[in-house]
JSON list of C-alpha atoms in Angstrom, two decimals:
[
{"chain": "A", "resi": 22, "resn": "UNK", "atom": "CA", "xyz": [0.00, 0.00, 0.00]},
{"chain": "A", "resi": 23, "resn": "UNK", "atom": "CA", "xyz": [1.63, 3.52, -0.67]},
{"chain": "A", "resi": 24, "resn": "UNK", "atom": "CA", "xyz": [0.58, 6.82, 1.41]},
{"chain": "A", "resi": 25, "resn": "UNK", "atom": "CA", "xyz": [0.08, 9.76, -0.97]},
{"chain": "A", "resi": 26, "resn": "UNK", "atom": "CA", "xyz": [1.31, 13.26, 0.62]},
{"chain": "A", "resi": 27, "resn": "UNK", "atom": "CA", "xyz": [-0.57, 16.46, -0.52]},
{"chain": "A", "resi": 28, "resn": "UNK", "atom": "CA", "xyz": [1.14, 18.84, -2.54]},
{"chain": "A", "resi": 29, "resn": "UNK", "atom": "CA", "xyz": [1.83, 21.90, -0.43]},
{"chain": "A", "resi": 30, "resn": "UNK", "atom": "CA", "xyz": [2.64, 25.08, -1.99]},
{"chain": "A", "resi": 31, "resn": "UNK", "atom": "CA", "xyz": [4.76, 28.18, -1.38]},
{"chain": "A", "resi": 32, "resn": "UNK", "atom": "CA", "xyz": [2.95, 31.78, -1.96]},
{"chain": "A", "resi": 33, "resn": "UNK", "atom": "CA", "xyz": [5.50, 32.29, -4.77]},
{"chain": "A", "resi": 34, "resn": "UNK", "atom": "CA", "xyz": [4.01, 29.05, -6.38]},
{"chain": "A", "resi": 35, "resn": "UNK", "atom": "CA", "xyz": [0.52, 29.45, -5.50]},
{"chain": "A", "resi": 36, "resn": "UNK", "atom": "CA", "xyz": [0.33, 32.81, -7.46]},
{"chain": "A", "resi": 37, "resn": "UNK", "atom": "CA", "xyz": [2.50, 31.38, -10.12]},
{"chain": "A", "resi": 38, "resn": "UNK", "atom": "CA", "xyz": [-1.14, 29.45, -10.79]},
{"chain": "A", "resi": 39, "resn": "UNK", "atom": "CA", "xyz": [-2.86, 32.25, -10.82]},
{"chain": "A", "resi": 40, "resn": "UNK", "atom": "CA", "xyz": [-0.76, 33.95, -13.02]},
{"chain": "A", "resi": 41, "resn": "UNK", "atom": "CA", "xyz": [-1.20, 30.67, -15.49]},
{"chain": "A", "resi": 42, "resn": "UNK", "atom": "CA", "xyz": [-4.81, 30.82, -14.87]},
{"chain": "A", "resi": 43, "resn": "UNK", "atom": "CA", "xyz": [-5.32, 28.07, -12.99]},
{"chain": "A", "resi": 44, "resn": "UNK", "atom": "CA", "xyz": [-7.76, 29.81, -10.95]},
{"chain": "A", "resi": 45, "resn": "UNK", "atom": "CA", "xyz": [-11.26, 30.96, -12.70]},
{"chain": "A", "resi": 46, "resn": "UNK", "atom": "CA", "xyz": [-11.67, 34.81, -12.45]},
{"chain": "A", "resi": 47, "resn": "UNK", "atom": "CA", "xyz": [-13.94, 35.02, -10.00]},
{"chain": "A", "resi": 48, "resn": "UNK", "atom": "CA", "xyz": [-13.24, 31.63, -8.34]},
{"chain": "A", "resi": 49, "resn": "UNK", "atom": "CA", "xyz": [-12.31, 33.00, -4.02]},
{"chain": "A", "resi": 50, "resn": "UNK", "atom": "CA", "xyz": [-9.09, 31.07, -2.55]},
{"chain": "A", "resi": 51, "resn": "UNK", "atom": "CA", "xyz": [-6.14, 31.52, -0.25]},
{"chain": "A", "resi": 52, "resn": "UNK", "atom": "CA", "xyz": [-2.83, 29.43, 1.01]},
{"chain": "A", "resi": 53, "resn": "UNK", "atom": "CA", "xyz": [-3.39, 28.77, 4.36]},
{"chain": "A", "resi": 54, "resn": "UNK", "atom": "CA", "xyz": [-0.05, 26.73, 5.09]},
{"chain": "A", "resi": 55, "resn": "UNK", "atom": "CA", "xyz": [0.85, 25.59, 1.56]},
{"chain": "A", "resi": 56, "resn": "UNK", "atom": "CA", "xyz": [-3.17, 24.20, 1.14]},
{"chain": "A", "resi": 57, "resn": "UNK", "atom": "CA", "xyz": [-5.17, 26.02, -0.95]},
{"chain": "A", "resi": 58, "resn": "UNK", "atom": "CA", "xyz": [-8.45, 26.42, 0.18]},
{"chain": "A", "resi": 59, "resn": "UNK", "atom": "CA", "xyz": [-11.66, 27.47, -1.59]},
{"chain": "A", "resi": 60, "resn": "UNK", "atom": "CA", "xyz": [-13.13, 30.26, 0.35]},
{"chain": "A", "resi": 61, "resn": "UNK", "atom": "CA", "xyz": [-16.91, 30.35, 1.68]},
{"chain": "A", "resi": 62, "resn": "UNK", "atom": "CA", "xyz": [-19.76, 32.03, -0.68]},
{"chain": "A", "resi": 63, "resn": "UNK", "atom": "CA", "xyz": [-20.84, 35.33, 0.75]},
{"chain": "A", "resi": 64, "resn": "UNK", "atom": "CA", "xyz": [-24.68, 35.66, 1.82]},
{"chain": "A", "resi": 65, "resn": "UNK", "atom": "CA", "xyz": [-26.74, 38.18, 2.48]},
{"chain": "A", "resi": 66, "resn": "UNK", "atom": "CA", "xyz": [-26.52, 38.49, 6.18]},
{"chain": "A", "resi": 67, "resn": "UNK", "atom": "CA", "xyz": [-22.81, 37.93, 5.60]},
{"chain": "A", "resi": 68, "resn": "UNK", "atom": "CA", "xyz": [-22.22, 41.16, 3.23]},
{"chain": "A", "resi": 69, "resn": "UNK", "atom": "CA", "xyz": [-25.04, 43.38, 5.43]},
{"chain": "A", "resi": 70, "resn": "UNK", "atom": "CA", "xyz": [-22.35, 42.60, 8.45]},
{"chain": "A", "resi": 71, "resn": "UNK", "atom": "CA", "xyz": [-19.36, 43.44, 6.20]},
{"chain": "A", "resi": 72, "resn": "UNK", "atom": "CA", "xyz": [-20.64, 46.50, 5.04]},
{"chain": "A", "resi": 73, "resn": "UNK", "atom": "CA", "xyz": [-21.67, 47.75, 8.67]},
{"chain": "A", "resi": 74, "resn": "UNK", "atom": "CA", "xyz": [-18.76, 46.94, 9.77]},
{"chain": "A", "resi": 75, "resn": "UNK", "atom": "CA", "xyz": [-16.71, 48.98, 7.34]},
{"chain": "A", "resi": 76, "resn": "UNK", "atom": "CA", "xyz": [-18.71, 51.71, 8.05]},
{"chain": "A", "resi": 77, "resn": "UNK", "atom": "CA", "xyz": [-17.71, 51.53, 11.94]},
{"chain": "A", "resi": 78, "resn": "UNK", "atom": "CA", "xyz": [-14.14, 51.03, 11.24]},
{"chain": "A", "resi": 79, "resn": "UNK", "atom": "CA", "xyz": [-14.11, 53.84, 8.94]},
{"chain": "A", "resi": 80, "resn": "UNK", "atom": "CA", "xyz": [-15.01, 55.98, 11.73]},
{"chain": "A", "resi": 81, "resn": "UNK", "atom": "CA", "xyz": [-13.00, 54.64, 14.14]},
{"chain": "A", "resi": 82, "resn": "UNK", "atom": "CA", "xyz": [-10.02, 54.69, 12.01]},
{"chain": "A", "resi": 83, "resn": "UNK", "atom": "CA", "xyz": [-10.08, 57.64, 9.70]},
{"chain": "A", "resi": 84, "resn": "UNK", "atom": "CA", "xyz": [-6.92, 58.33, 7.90]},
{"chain": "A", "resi": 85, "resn": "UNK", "atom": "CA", "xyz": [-4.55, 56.99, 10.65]},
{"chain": "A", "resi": 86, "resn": "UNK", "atom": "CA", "xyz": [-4.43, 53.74, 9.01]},
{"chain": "A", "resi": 87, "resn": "UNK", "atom": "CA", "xyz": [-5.26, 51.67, 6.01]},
{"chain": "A", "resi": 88, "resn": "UNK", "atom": "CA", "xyz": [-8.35, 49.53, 6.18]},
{"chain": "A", "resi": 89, "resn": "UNK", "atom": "CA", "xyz": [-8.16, 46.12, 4.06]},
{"chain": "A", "resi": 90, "resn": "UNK", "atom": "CA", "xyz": [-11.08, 44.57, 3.01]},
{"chain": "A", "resi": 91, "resn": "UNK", "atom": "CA", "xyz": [-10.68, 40.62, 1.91]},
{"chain": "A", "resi": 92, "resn": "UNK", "atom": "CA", "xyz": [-7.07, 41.61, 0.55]},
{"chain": "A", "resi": 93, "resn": "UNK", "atom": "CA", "xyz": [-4.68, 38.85, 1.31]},
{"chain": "A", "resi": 94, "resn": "UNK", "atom": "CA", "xyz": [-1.65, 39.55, 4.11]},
{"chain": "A", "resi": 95, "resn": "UNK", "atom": "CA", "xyz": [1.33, 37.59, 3.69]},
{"chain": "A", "resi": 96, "resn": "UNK", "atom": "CA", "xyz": [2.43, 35.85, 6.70]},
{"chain": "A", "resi": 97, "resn": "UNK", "atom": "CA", "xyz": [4.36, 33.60, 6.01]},
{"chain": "A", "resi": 98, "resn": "UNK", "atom": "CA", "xyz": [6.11, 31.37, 3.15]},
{"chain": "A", "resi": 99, "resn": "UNK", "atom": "CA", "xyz": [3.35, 29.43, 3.25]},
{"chain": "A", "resi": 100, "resn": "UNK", "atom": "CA", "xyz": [0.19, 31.26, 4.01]},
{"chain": "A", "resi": 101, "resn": "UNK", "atom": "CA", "xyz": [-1.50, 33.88, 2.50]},
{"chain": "A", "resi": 102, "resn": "UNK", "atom": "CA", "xyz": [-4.95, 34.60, 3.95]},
{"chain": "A", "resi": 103, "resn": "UNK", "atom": "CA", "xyz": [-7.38, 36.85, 3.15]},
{"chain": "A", "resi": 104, "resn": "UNK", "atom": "CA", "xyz": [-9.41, 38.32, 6.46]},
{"chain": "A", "resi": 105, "resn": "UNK", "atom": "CA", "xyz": [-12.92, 39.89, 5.93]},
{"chain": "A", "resi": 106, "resn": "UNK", "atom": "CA", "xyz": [-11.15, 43.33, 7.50]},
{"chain": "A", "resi": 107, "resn": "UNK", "atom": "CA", "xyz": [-8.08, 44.20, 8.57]},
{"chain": "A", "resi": 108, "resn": "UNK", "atom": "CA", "xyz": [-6.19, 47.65, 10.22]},
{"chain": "A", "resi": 109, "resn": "UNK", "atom": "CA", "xyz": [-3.07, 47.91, 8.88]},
{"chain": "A", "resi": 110, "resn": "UNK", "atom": "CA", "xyz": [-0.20, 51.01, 8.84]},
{"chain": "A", "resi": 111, "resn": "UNK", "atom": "CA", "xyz": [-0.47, 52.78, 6.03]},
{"chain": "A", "resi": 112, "resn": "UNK", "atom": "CA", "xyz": [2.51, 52.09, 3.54]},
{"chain": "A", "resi": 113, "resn": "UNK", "atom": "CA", "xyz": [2.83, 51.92, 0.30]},
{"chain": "A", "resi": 114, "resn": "UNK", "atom": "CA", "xyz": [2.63, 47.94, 0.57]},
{"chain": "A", "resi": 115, "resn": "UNK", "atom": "CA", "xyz": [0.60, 46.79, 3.36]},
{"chain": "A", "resi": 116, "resn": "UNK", "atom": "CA", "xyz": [0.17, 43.12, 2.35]},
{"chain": "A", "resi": 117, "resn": "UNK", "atom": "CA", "xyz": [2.61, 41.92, 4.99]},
{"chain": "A", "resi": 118, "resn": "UNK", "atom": "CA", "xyz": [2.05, 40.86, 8.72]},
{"chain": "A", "resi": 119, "resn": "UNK", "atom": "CA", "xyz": [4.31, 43.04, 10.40]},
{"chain": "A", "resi": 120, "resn": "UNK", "atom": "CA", "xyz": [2.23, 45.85, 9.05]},
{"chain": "A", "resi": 121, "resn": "UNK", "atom": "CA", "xyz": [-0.88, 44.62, 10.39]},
{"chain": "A", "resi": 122, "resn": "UNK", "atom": "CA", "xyz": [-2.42, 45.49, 13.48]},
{"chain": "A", "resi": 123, "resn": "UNK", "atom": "CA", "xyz": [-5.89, 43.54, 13.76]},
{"chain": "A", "resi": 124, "resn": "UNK", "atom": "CA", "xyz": [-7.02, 40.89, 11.45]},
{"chain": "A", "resi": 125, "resn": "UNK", "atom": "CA", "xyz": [-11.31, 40.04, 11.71]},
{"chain": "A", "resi": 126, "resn": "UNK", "atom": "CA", "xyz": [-12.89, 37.24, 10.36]},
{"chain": "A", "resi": 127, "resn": "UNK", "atom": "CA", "xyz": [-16.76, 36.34, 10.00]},
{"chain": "A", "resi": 128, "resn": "UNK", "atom": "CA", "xyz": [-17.73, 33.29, 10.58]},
{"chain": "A", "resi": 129, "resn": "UNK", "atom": "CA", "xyz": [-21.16, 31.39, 10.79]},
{"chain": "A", "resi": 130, "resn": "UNK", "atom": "CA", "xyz": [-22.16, 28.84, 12.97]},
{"chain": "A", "resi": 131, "resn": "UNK", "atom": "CA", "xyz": [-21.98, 26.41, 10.42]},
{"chain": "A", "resi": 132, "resn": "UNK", "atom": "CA", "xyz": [-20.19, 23.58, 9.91]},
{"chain": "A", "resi": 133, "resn": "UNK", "atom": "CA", "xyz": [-17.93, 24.52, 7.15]},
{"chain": "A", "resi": 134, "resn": "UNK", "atom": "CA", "xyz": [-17.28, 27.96, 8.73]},
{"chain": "A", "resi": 135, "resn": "UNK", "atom": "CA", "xyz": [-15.93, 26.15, 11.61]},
{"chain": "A", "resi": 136, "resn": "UNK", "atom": "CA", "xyz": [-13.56, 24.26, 9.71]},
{"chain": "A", "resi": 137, "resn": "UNK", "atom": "CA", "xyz": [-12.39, 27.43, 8.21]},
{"chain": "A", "resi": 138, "resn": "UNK", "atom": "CA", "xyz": [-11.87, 28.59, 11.53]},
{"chain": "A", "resi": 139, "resn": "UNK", "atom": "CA", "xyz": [-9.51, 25.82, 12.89]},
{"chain": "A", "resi": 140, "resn": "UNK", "atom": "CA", "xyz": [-7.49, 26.25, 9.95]},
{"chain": "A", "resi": 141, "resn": "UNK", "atom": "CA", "xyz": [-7.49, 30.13, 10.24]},
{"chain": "A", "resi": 142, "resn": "UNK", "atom": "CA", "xyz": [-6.74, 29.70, 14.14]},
{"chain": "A", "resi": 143, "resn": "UNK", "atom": "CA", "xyz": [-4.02, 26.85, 13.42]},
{"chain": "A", "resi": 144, "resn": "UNK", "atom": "CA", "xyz": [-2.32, 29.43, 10.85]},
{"chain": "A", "resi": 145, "resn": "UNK", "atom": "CA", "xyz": [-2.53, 32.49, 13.01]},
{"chain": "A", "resi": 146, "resn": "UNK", "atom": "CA", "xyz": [-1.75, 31.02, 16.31]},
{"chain": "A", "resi": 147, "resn": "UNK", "atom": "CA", "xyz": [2.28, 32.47, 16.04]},
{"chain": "A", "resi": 148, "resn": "UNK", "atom": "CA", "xyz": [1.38, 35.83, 14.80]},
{"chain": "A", "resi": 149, "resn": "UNK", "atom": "CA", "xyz": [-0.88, 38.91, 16.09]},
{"chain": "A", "resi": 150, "resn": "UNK", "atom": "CA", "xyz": [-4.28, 38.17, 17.85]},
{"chain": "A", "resi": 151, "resn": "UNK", "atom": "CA", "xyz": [-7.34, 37.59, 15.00]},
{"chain": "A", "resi": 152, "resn": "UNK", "atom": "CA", "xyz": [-10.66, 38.01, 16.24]},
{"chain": "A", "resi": 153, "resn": "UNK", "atom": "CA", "xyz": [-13.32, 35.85, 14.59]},
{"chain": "A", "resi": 154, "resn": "UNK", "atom": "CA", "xyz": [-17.12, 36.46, 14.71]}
]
């Protein structure tokens, strides 16, 4: 009997795909430690939350930092997620974890969200607090 090992990827190979089109246009993944995963569709109550939220941030925040919205943040070789919002200093390139300062995720009660959130808690355990809600 042989064991088969999944392929894990590096960010600089994972958007090598993308830049060969592996991934459709519109089709929502990340690297969350060399895996890619296939990102949750986006509901109503889902994108009413989003939006409010933004809005609160936005106030909160003003100009004194840069607000991300589902953009991914690099942290590490292997791992490349992509929170629902996140604070980050404002620099010409904020895409990396040591510019961030608060990552927020949305989650569901569902089952599938929950899996998403083991593997989003597994990846960020090392790095700056996440919030999920």
């Amino acid at each position: 009997m042989s064991l088969t090992t999944a392929k894990r990827f590096t960010i600089g190979e994972y958007h090598r795909l993308a830049e060969l089109g592996f991934f459709e246009e519109d089709e929502r993944v990340e690297l969350i430690k060399g895996e890619i995963i296939q990102m949750a569709a986006k509901g109503t109550p889902h994108s009413v939350c989003e939006t409010r939220l933004e809005q609160e941030l936005y106030k909160l925040v003003g100009d004194r930092a840069t607000l991300r919205g589902q953009q991914p943040i690099t942290l590490s070789n292997n791992s490349e997620p992509e929170p629902h919002r996140g604070i980050a200093k404002n620099r010409d390139n904020d895409s990396y974890f040591s510019d961030c300062f608060f990552r927020l995720y949305l989650m569901s009660s569902s089952k599938l969200d929950n899996e998403y959130y083991e593997l989003y808690q597994d990846c960020l355990d090392n790095y700056l607090s996440s919030f999920c809600i």
